[in-house]
């Protein structure tokens, strides 16, 4: 709500300036805009029209889209390495926003994507970070489960097989650590408003990129795949 107020106030400010409002009044209005903006934009998240999650200031100067895979070790490394600067400074300040677009090329990626999305926009980043932090553990269990155990559930619908996989390899435990319960998790796997956008995003992403993570900044593929390479690019564009 505060973010919406800030955006509306910015629009009003432009209209007032054009109408010839005295400088003192304009200064007062600018202070009102600053007061309405959150102190920490990293805690502001929303669902985009396409169903992805975007964190940060919607009017940020630097807009990043991250294409990721939850089973990708390089994505896990990016999550860990970038957090102290990208999340705790650049996104927090309001200079930068980050949109997550996850690939779903295998059942494990799909399961993890649904778990992260199930946590809701406000907890998406924390849940994604927790999934990446335990990646080696659940991915190892996951491939073992797919190769040896999943055949026992062949009669189940595909999405139910994915739900069973998540439950069997510890992804549900990660969701519970973020405040969800069994009923909420099960409901997410049955919710087309969660599952369908994830599938569509994953399908679209697979046609666009070859490597994960990949990054678009301001709508342009910057052709780098790690934090040390991305950081100077976004700093040059105004991330701070």
PDB file of C-alpha atoms in Angstrom:
ATOM      1  CA  UNK A   1       0.000   0.000   0.000  1.00  0.00           C
ATOM      2  CA  UNK A   2       2.791   2.427   0.850  1.00  0.00           C
ATOM      3  CA  UNK A   3       4.483   1.664  -2.477  1.00  0.00           C
ATOM      4  CA  UNK A   4       1.229   2.417  -4.280  1.00  0.00           C
ATOM      5  CA  UNK A   5       0.879   5.673  -2.376  1.00  0.00           C
ATOM      6  CA  UNK A   6       4.427   6.619  -3.361  1.00  0.00           C
ATOM      7  CA  UNK A   7       3.784   5.964  -7.046  1.00  0.00           C
ATOM      8  CA  UNK A   8       0.536   7.947  -7.005  1.00  0.00           C
ATOM      9  CA  UNK A   9       2.183  10.793  -5.193  1.00  0.00           C
ATOM     10  CA  UNK A  10       4.979  10.953  -7.753  1.00  0.00           C
ATOM     11  CA  UNK A  11       2.363  11.241 -10.498  1.00  0.00           C
ATOM     12  CA  UNK A  12       0.571  13.975  -8.593  1.00  0.00           C
ATOM     13  CA  UNK A  13       3.839  15.780  -8.048  1.00  0.00           C
ATOM     14  CA  UNK A  14       4.431  15.946 -11.783  1.00  0.00           C
ATOM     15  CA  UNK A  15       0.931  17.352 -12.329  1.00  0.00           C
ATOM     16  CA  UNK A  16       1.326  19.925  -9.601  1.00  0.00           C
ATOM     17  CA  UNK A  17       4.638  21.131 -10.986  1.00  0.00           C
ATOM     18  CA  UNK A  18       3.097  21.616 -14.403  1.00  0.00           C
ATOM     19  CA  UNK A  19       0.256  23.566 -12.837  1.00  0.00           C
ATOM     20  CA  UNK A  20       2.722  26.103 -11.452  1.00  0.00           C
ATOM     21  CA  UNK A  21       2.682  25.188  -7.762  1.00  0.00           C
ATOM     22  CA  UNK A  22       5.169  27.378  -5.856  1.00  0.00           C
ATOM     23  CA  UNK A  23       8.621  25.841  -5.070  1.00  0.00           C
ATOM     24  CA  UNK A  24       7.877  25.655  -1.344  1.00  0.00           C
ATOM     25  CA  UNK A  25       4.773  23.561  -1.978  1.00  0.00           C
ATOM     26  CA  UNK A  26       6.703  21.333  -4.388  1.00  0.00           C
ATOM     27  CA  UNK A  27       9.405  20.781  -1.767  1.00  0.00           C
ATOM     28  CA  UNK A  28       6.763  19.837   0.784  1.00  0.00           C
ATOM     29  CA  UNK A  29       5.247  17.370  -1.648  1.00  0.00           C
ATOM     30  CA  UNK A  30       8.647  15.833  -2.382  1.00  0.00           C
ATOM     31  CA  UNK A  31       9.158  15.327   1.335  1.00  0.00           C
ATOM     32  CA  UNK A  32       5.778  13.609   1.482  1.00  0.00           C
ATOM     33  CA  UNK A  33       6.894  11.248  -1.288  1.00  0.00           C
ATOM     34  CA  UNK A  34      10.073  10.417   0.622  1.00  0.00           C
ATOM     35  CA  UNK A  35       8.087   9.807   3.790  1.00  0.00           C
ATOM     36  CA  UNK A  36       5.698   7.474   1.972  1.00  0.00           C
ATOM     37  CA  UNK A  37       8.482   5.316   0.480  1.00  0.00           C
ATOM     38  CA  UNK A  38       9.493   2.299   2.587  1.00  0.00           C
ATOM     39  CA  UNK A  39      12.837   2.420   4.376  1.00  0.00           C
ATOM     40  CA  UNK A  40      13.657  -1.079   3.118  1.00  0.00           C
ATOM     41  CA  UNK A  41      12.519  -1.880  -0.433  1.00  0.00           C
ATOM     42  CA  UNK A  42      13.873  -5.449  -0.132  1.00  0.00           C
ATOM     43  CA  UNK A  43      10.793  -6.227   1.952  1.00  0.00           C
ATOM     44  CA  UNK A  44       8.432  -5.053  -0.789  1.00  0.00           C
ATOM     45  CA  UNK A  45       7.412  -7.801  -3.212  1.00  0.00           C
ATOM     46  CA  UNK A  46       4.555  -8.369  -5.591  1.00  0.00           C
ATOM     47  CA  UNK A  47       3.206 -10.800  -8.149  1.00  0.00           C
ATOM     48  CA  UNK A  48       3.705  -9.460 -11.677  1.00  0.00           C
ATOM     49  CA  UNK A  49       0.925  -9.674 -14.298  1.00  0.00           C
ATOM     50  CA  UNK A  50       2.633 -12.777 -15.715  1.00  0.00           C
ATOM     51  CA  UNK A  51       2.648 -14.460 -12.300  1.00  0.00           C
ATOM     52  CA  UNK A  52       6.332 -14.102 -11.436  1.00  0.00           C
ATOM     53  CA  UNK A  53       7.687 -12.480  -8.275  1.00  0.00           C
ATOM     54  CA  UNK A  54       9.343  -9.066  -8.351  1.00  0.00           C
ATOM     55  CA  UNK A  55      11.157  -7.711  -5.303  1.00  0.00           C
ATOM     56  CA  UNK A  56      12.019  -4.071  -4.740  1.00  0.00           C
ATOM     57  CA  UNK A  57      10.924  -0.667  -5.923  1.00  0.00           C
ATOM     58  CA  UNK A  58       8.605  -0.940  -8.971  1.00  0.00           C
ATOM     59  CA  UNK A  59      10.035   2.391 -10.134  1.00  0.00           C
ATOM     60  CA  UNK A  60      13.665   1.361  -9.611  1.00  0.00           C
ATOM     61  CA  UNK A  61      16.211   2.811 -12.003  1.00  0.00           C
ATOM     62  CA  UNK A  62      17.817  -0.603 -12.503  1.00  0.00           C
ATOM     63  CA  UNK A  63      15.453  -3.462 -13.276  1.00  0.00           C
ATOM     64  CA  UNK A  64      16.934  -6.972 -13.285  1.00  0.00           C
ATOM     65  CA  UNK A  65      15.288 -10.167 -14.482  1.00  0.00           C
ATOM     66  CA  UNK A  66      16.995 -13.333 -13.259  1.00  0.00           C
ATOM     67  CA  UNK A  67      16.421 -16.592 -15.116  1.00  0.00           C
ATOM     68  CA  UNK A  68      17.208 -19.349 -12.669  1.00  0.00           C
ATOM     69  CA  UNK A  69      16.948 -23.030 -11.944  1.00  0.00           C
ATOM     70  CA  UNK A  70      16.591 -24.266  -8.393  1.00  0.00           C
ATOM     71  CA  UNK A  71      18.680 -27.359  -9.243  1.00  0.00           C
ATOM     72  CA  UNK A  72      21.505 -25.229 -10.719  1.00  0.00           C
ATOM     73  CA  UNK A  73      24.633 -24.993  -8.493  1.00  0.00           C
ATOM     74  CA  UNK A  74      25.637 -21.716 -10.178  1.00  0.00           C
ATOM     75  CA  UNK A  75      22.259 -20.226  -9.248  1.00  0.00           C
ATOM     76  CA  UNK A  76      22.809 -21.297  -5.648  1.00  0.00           C
ATOM     77  CA  UNK A  77      26.220 -19.621  -5.721  1.00  0.00           C
ATOM     78  CA  UNK A  78      24.685 -16.433  -7.124  1.00  0.00           C
ATOM     79  CA  UNK A  79      22.007 -16.422  -4.418  1.00  0.00           C
ATOM     80  CA  UNK A  80      24.651 -16.622  -1.687  1.00  0.00           C
ATOM     81  CA  UNK A  81      27.266 -14.321  -3.198  1.00  0.00           C
ATOM     82  CA  UNK A  82      24.938 -11.540  -4.312  1.00  0.00           C
ATOM     83  CA  UNK A  83      22.746 -11.274  -1.214  1.00  0.00           C
ATOM     84  CA  UNK A  84      24.944  -8.956   0.931  1.00  0.00           C
ATOM     85  CA  UNK A  85      25.126  -6.338  -1.828  1.00  0.00           C
ATOM     86  CA  UNK A  86      22.238  -6.890  -4.229  1.00  0.00           C
ATOM     87  CA  UNK A  87      19.540  -7.591  -1.649  1.00  0.00           C
ATOM     88  CA  UNK A  88      20.875  -5.841   1.446  1.00  0.00           C
ATOM     89  CA  UNK A  89      22.023  -2.666  -0.318  1.00  0.00           C
ATOM     90  CA  UNK A  90      20.864  -2.172  -3.903  1.00  0.00           C
ATOM     91  CA  UNK A  91      17.331  -3.523  -3.630  1.00  0.00           C
ATOM     92  CA  UNK A  92      16.947  -2.188  -0.102  1.00  0.00           C
ATOM     93  CA  UNK A  93      17.813   1.348  -1.243  1.00  0.00           C
ATOM     94  CA  UNK A  94      15.142   1.369  -3.938  1.00  0.00           C
ATOM     95  CA  UNK A  95      17.647   1.799  -6.758  1.00  0.00           C
ATOM     96  CA  UNK A  96      17.215  -1.764  -8.008  1.00  0.00           C
ATOM     97  CA  UNK A  97      14.456  -4.325  -8.468  1.00  0.00           C
ATOM     98  CA  UNK A  98      14.765  -8.044  -9.172  1.00  0.00           C
ATOM     99  CA  UNK A  99      12.265 -10.296 -10.928  1.00  0.00           C
ATOM    100  CA  UNK A 100      12.604 -14.070 -10.673  1.00  0.00           C
ATOM    101  CA  UNK A 101      11.802 -16.316 -13.642  1.00  0.00           C
ATOM    102  CA  UNK A 102      12.401 -19.976 -12.858  1.00  0.00           C
ATOM    103  CA  UNK A 103      12.910 -22.783 -15.345  1.00  0.00           C
ATOM    104  CA  UNK A 104      10.882 -25.932 -14.786  1.00  0.00           C
ATOM    105  CA  UNK A 105      12.617 -28.381 -17.089  1.00  0.00           C
ATOM    106  CA  UNK A 106      12.447 -31.286 -14.616  1.00  0.00           C
ATOM    107  CA  UNK A 107      10.170 -32.357 -11.736  1.00  0.00           C
ATOM    108  CA  UNK A 108      12.645 -31.172  -9.103  1.00  0.00           C
ATOM    109  CA  UNK A 109      12.776 -27.646 -10.509  1.00  0.00           C
ATOM    110  CA  UNK A 110       8.995 -27.574 -10.717  1.00  0.00           C
ATOM    111  CA  UNK A 111       8.605 -28.829  -7.153  1.00  0.00           C
ATOM    112  CA  UNK A 112      11.034 -26.234  -5.788  1.00  0.00           C
ATOM    113  CA  UNK A 113       9.425 -23.451  -7.826  1.00  0.00           C
ATOM    114  CA  UNK A 114       5.991 -24.251  -6.414  1.00  0.00           C
ATOM    115  CA  UNK A 115       7.357 -24.397  -2.862  1.00  0.00           C
ATOM    116  CA  UNK A 116       9.017 -20.986  -3.255  1.00  0.00           C
ATOM    117  CA  UNK A 117       5.892 -19.464  -4.797  1.00  0.00           C
ATOM    118  CA  UNK A 118       3.686 -21.061  -2.140  1.00  0.00           C
ATOM    119  CA  UNK A 119       5.389 -18.954   0.510  1.00  0.00           C
ATOM    120  CA  UNK A 120       3.869 -15.831  -1.033  1.00  0.00           C
ATOM    121  CA  UNK A 121       5.569 -12.710  -2.409  1.00  0.00           C
ATOM    122  CA  UNK A 122       6.779 -11.400   0.953  1.00  0.00           C
ATOM    123  CA  UNK A 123       8.537 -14.670   1.811  1.00  0.00           C
ATOM    124  CA  UNK A 124       9.610 -15.678  -1.682  1.00  0.00           C
ATOM    125  CA  UNK A 125      13.219 -14.499  -1.419  1.00  0.00           C
ATOM    126  CA  UNK A 126      13.780 -16.043   2.014  1.00  0.00           C
ATOM    127  CA  UNK A 127      12.281 -19.332   0.845  1.00  0.00           C
ATOM    128  CA  UNK A 128      14.325 -19.346  -2.363  1.00  0.00           C
ATOM    129  CA  UNK A 129      17.481 -18.671  -0.345  1.00  0.00           C
ATOM    130  CA  UNK A 130      16.621 -21.562   1.995  1.00  0.00           C
ATOM    131  CA  UNK A 131      16.028 -23.867  -0.984  1.00  0.00           C
ATOM    132  CA  UNK A 132      19.388 -22.910  -2.472  1.00  0.00           C
ATOM    133  CA  UNK A 133      21.168 -23.253   0.877  1.00  0.00           C
ATOM    134  CA  UNK A 134      20.039 -26.896   1.108  1.00  0.00           C
ATOM    135  CA  UNK A 135      20.282 -27.597  -2.620  1.00  0.00           C
ATOM    136  CA  UNK A 136      22.897 -30.339  -2.445  1.00  0.00           C
ATOM    137  CA  UNK A 137      20.827 -32.232   0.114  1.00  0.00           C
ATOM    138  CA  UNK A 138      17.421 -32.218  -1.575  1.00  0.00           C
ATOM    139  CA  UNK A 139      18.680 -32.503  -5.149  1.00  0.00           C
ATOM    140  CA  UNK A 140      20.622 -35.647  -4.238  1.00  0.00           C
ATOM    141  CA  UNK A 141      17.545 -37.118  -2.604  1.00  0.00           C
ATOM    142  CA  UNK A 142      15.441 -35.948  -5.520  1.00  0.00           C
ATOM    143  CA  UNK A 143      17.250 -37.712  -8.326  1.00  0.00           C
ATOM    144  CA  UNK A 144      17.408 -40.855  -6.220  1.00  0.00           C
ATOM    145  CA  UNK A 145      13.653 -40.622  -5.619  1.00  0.00           C
ATOM    146  CA  UNK A 146      12.878 -40.053  -9.310  1.00  0.00           C
ATOM    147  CA  UNK A 147      15.025 -43.004 -10.364  1.00  0.00           C
ATOM    148  CA  UNK A 148      13.908 -45.493  -7.722  1.00  0.00           C
ATOM    149  CA  UNK A 149      10.659 -44.522  -6.039  1.00  0.00           C
ATOM    150  CA  UNK A 150       8.497 -42.403  -8.306  1.00  0.00           C
ATOM    151  CA  UNK A 151       7.289 -45.427 -10.313  1.00  0.00           C
ATOM    152  CA  UNK A 152       5.188 -46.381  -7.281  1.00  0.00           C
ATOM    153  CA  UNK A 153       3.077 -43.292  -7.987  1.00  0.00           C
ATOM    154  CA  UNK A 154       2.619 -43.670 -11.739  1.00  0.00           C
ATOM    155  CA  UNK A 155      -1.151 -43.839 -11.349  1.00  0.00           C
ATOM    156  CA  UNK A 156      -1.218 -40.349  -9.809  1.00  0.00           C
ATOM    157  CA  UNK A 157      -1.679 -37.182 -11.860  1.00  0.00           C
ATOM    158  CA  UNK A 158       1.618 -35.546 -12.907  1.00  0.00           C
ATOM    159  CA  UNK A 159       1.234 -32.591 -10.545  1.00  0.00           C
ATOM    160  CA  UNK A 160       0.460 -34.982  -7.699  1.00  0.00           C
ATOM    161  CA  UNK A 161       3.666 -36.843  -8.504  1.00  0.00           C
ATOM    162  CA  UNK A 162       5.525 -33.553  -8.220  1.00  0.00           C
ATOM    163  CA  UNK A 163       3.863 -32.868  -4.861  1.00  0.00           C
ATOM    164  CA  UNK A 164       4.828 -36.307  -3.574  1.00  0.00           C
ATOM    165  CA  UNK A 165       8.380 -35.720  -4.747  1.00  0.00           C
ATOM    166  CA  UNK A 166       8.586 -32.409  -2.859  1.00  0.00           C
ATOM    167  CA  UNK A 167       7.289 -34.063   0.289  1.00  0.00           C
ATOM    168  CA  UNK A 168       9.663 -37.015  -0.016  1.00  0.00           C
ATOM    169  CA  UNK A 169      12.906 -35.084  -0.528  1.00  0.00           C
ATOM    170  CA  UNK A 170      12.589 -32.424   2.164  1.00  0.00           C
ATOM    171  CA  UNK A 171      11.266 -29.443   0.227  1.00  0.00           C
ATOM    172  CA  UNK A 172       8.149 -29.402   2.396  1.00  0.00           C
ATOM    173  CA  UNK A 173      10.372 -29.076   5.452  1.00  0.00           C
ATOM    174  CA  UNK A 174      11.905 -25.952   3.955  1.00  0.00           C
ATOM    175  CA  UNK A 175       8.428 -24.542   3.345  1.00  0.00           C
ATOM    176  CA  UNK A 176       7.469 -25.286   6.939  1.00  0.00           C
ATOM    177  CA  UNK A 177      10.550 -23.438   8.146  1.00  0.00           C
ATOM    178  CA  UNK A 178       9.049 -20.385   6.405  1.00  0.00           C
ATOM    179  CA  UNK A 179       5.763 -20.707   8.275  1.00  0.00           C
ATOM    180  CA  UNK A 180       3.663 -22.917   5.995  1.00  0.00           C
ATOM    181  CA  UNK A 181       1.793 -26.026   7.098  1.00  0.00           C
ATOM    182  CA  UNK A 182       0.962 -29.293   5.326  1.00  0.00           C
ATOM    183  CA  UNK A 183      -2.517 -28.176   4.264  1.00  0.00           C
ATOM    184  CA  UNK A 184      -1.214 -24.922   2.773  1.00  0.00           C
ATOM    185  CA  UNK A 185       1.539 -26.710   0.876  1.00  0.00           C
ATOM    186  CA  UNK A 186      -0.847 -29.306  -0.543  1.00  0.00           C
ATOM    187  CA  UNK A 187      -3.244 -26.558  -1.594  1.00  0.00           C
ATOM    188  CA  UNK A 188      -0.495 -24.772  -3.533  1.00  0.00           C
ATOM    189  CA  UNK A 189       0.165 -27.836  -5.698  1.00  0.00           C
ATOM    190  CA  UNK A 190      -3.553 -27.959  -6.514  1.00  0.00           C
ATOM    191  CA  UNK A 191      -3.877 -24.230  -7.225  1.00  0.00           C
ATOM    192  CA  UNK A 192      -3.844 -23.418 -10.967  1.00  0.00           C
ATOM    193  CA  UNK A 193      -3.210 -19.742 -10.182  1.00  0.00           C
ATOM    194  CA  UNK A 194       0.155 -20.818  -8.757  1.00  0.00           C
ATOM    195  CA  UNK A 195       1.050 -23.802 -10.932  1.00  0.00           C
ATOM    196  CA  UNK A 196       0.009 -22.536 -14.370  1.00  0.00           C
ATOM    197  CA  UNK A 197       2.035 -19.288 -14.317  1.00  0.00           C
ATOM    198  CA  UNK A 198       5.068 -21.244 -13.100  1.00  0.00           C
ATOM    199  CA  UNK A 199       4.741 -23.684 -15.993  1.00  0.00           C
ATOM    200  CA  UNK A 200       4.227 -20.901 -18.543  1.00  0.00           C
ATOM    201  CA  UNK A 201       7.188 -18.929 -17.216  1.00  0.00           C
ATOM    202  CA  UNK A 202       9.403 -21.999 -17.262  1.00  0.00           C
ATOM    203  CA  UNK A 203       8.394 -22.881 -20.806  1.00  0.00           C
ATOM    204  CA  UNK A 204       8.980 -19.333 -22.043  1.00  0.00           C
ATOM    205  CA  UNK A 205      12.334 -19.126 -20.254  1.00  0.00           C
ATOM    206  CA  UNK A 206      13.553 -22.352 -21.859  1.00  0.00           C
ATOM    207  CA  UNK A 207      13.083 -20.758 -25.295  1.00  0.00           C
ATOM    208  CA  UNK A 208      14.995 -17.598 -24.342  1.00  0.00           C
ATOM    209  CA  UNK A 209      18.089 -18.692 -22.446  1.00  0.00           C
ATOM    210  CA  UNK A 210      20.748 -21.377 -22.635  1.00  0.00           C
ATOM    211  CA  UNK A 211      22.423 -21.003 -19.255  1.00  0.00           C
ATOM    212  CA  UNK A 212      21.342 -20.396 -15.689  1.00  0.00           C
ATOM    213  CA  UNK A 213      21.561 -18.004 -14.113  1.00  0.00           C
ATOM    214  CA  UNK A 214      21.080 -15.510 -16.922  1.00  0.00           C
ATOM    215  CA  UNK A 215      20.229 -11.855 -16.474  1.00  0.00           C
ATOM    216  CA  UNK A 216      18.343  -9.198 -18.364  1.00  0.00           C
ATOM    217  CA  UNK A 217      18.921  -5.629 -17.195  1.00  0.00           C
ATOM    218  CA  UNK A 218      16.557  -2.996 -18.492  1.00  0.00           C
ATOM    219  CA  UNK A 219      15.173  -5.528 -20.938  1.00  0.00           C
ATOM    220  CA  UNK A 220      18.593  -6.403 -22.403  1.00  0.00           C
ATOM    221  CA  UNK A 221      20.490  -9.684 -22.093  1.00  0.00           C
ATOM    222  CA  UNK A 222      23.765  -8.692 -20.446  1.00  0.00           C
ATOM    223  CA  UNK A 223      25.308 -12.095 -21.257  1.00  0.00           C
ATOM    224  CA  UNK A 224      26.889 -12.747 -17.857  1.00  0.00           C
ATOM    225  CA  UNK A 225      26.138 -15.602 -15.510  1.00  0.00           C
ATOM    226  CA  UNK A 226      27.578 -14.798 -12.086  1.00  0.00           C
ATOM    227  CA  UNK A 227      27.567 -12.048  -9.484  1.00  0.00           C
ATOM    228  CA  UNK A 228      31.154 -10.771  -9.983  1.00  0.00           C
ATOM    229  CA  UNK A 229      30.322 -10.153 -13.660  1.00  0.00           C
ATOM    230  CA  UNK A 230      26.862  -8.693 -13.067  1.00  0.00           C
ATOM    231  CA  UNK A 231      27.758  -6.276 -10.261  1.00  0.00           C
ATOM    232  CA  UNK A 232      29.838  -3.770 -12.291  1.00  0.00           C
ATOM    233  CA  UNK A 233      27.179  -3.731 -15.030  1.00  0.00           C
ATOM    234  CA  UNK A 234      24.362  -2.743 -12.720  1.00  0.00           C
ATOM    235  CA  UNK A 235      26.541  -0.305 -10.749  1.00  0.00           C
ATOM    236  CA  UNK A 236      27.313   1.486 -13.985  1.00  0.00           C
ATOM    237  CA  UNK A 237      23.575   1.840 -14.588  1.00  0.00           C
ATOM    238  CA  UNK A 238      22.860   3.324 -11.181  1.00  0.00           C
ATOM    239  CA  UNK A 239      22.474   0.450  -8.692  1.00  0.00           C
ATOM    240  CA  UNK A 240      23.710   1.529  -5.288  1.00  0.00           C
TER     241      UNK A 240
END
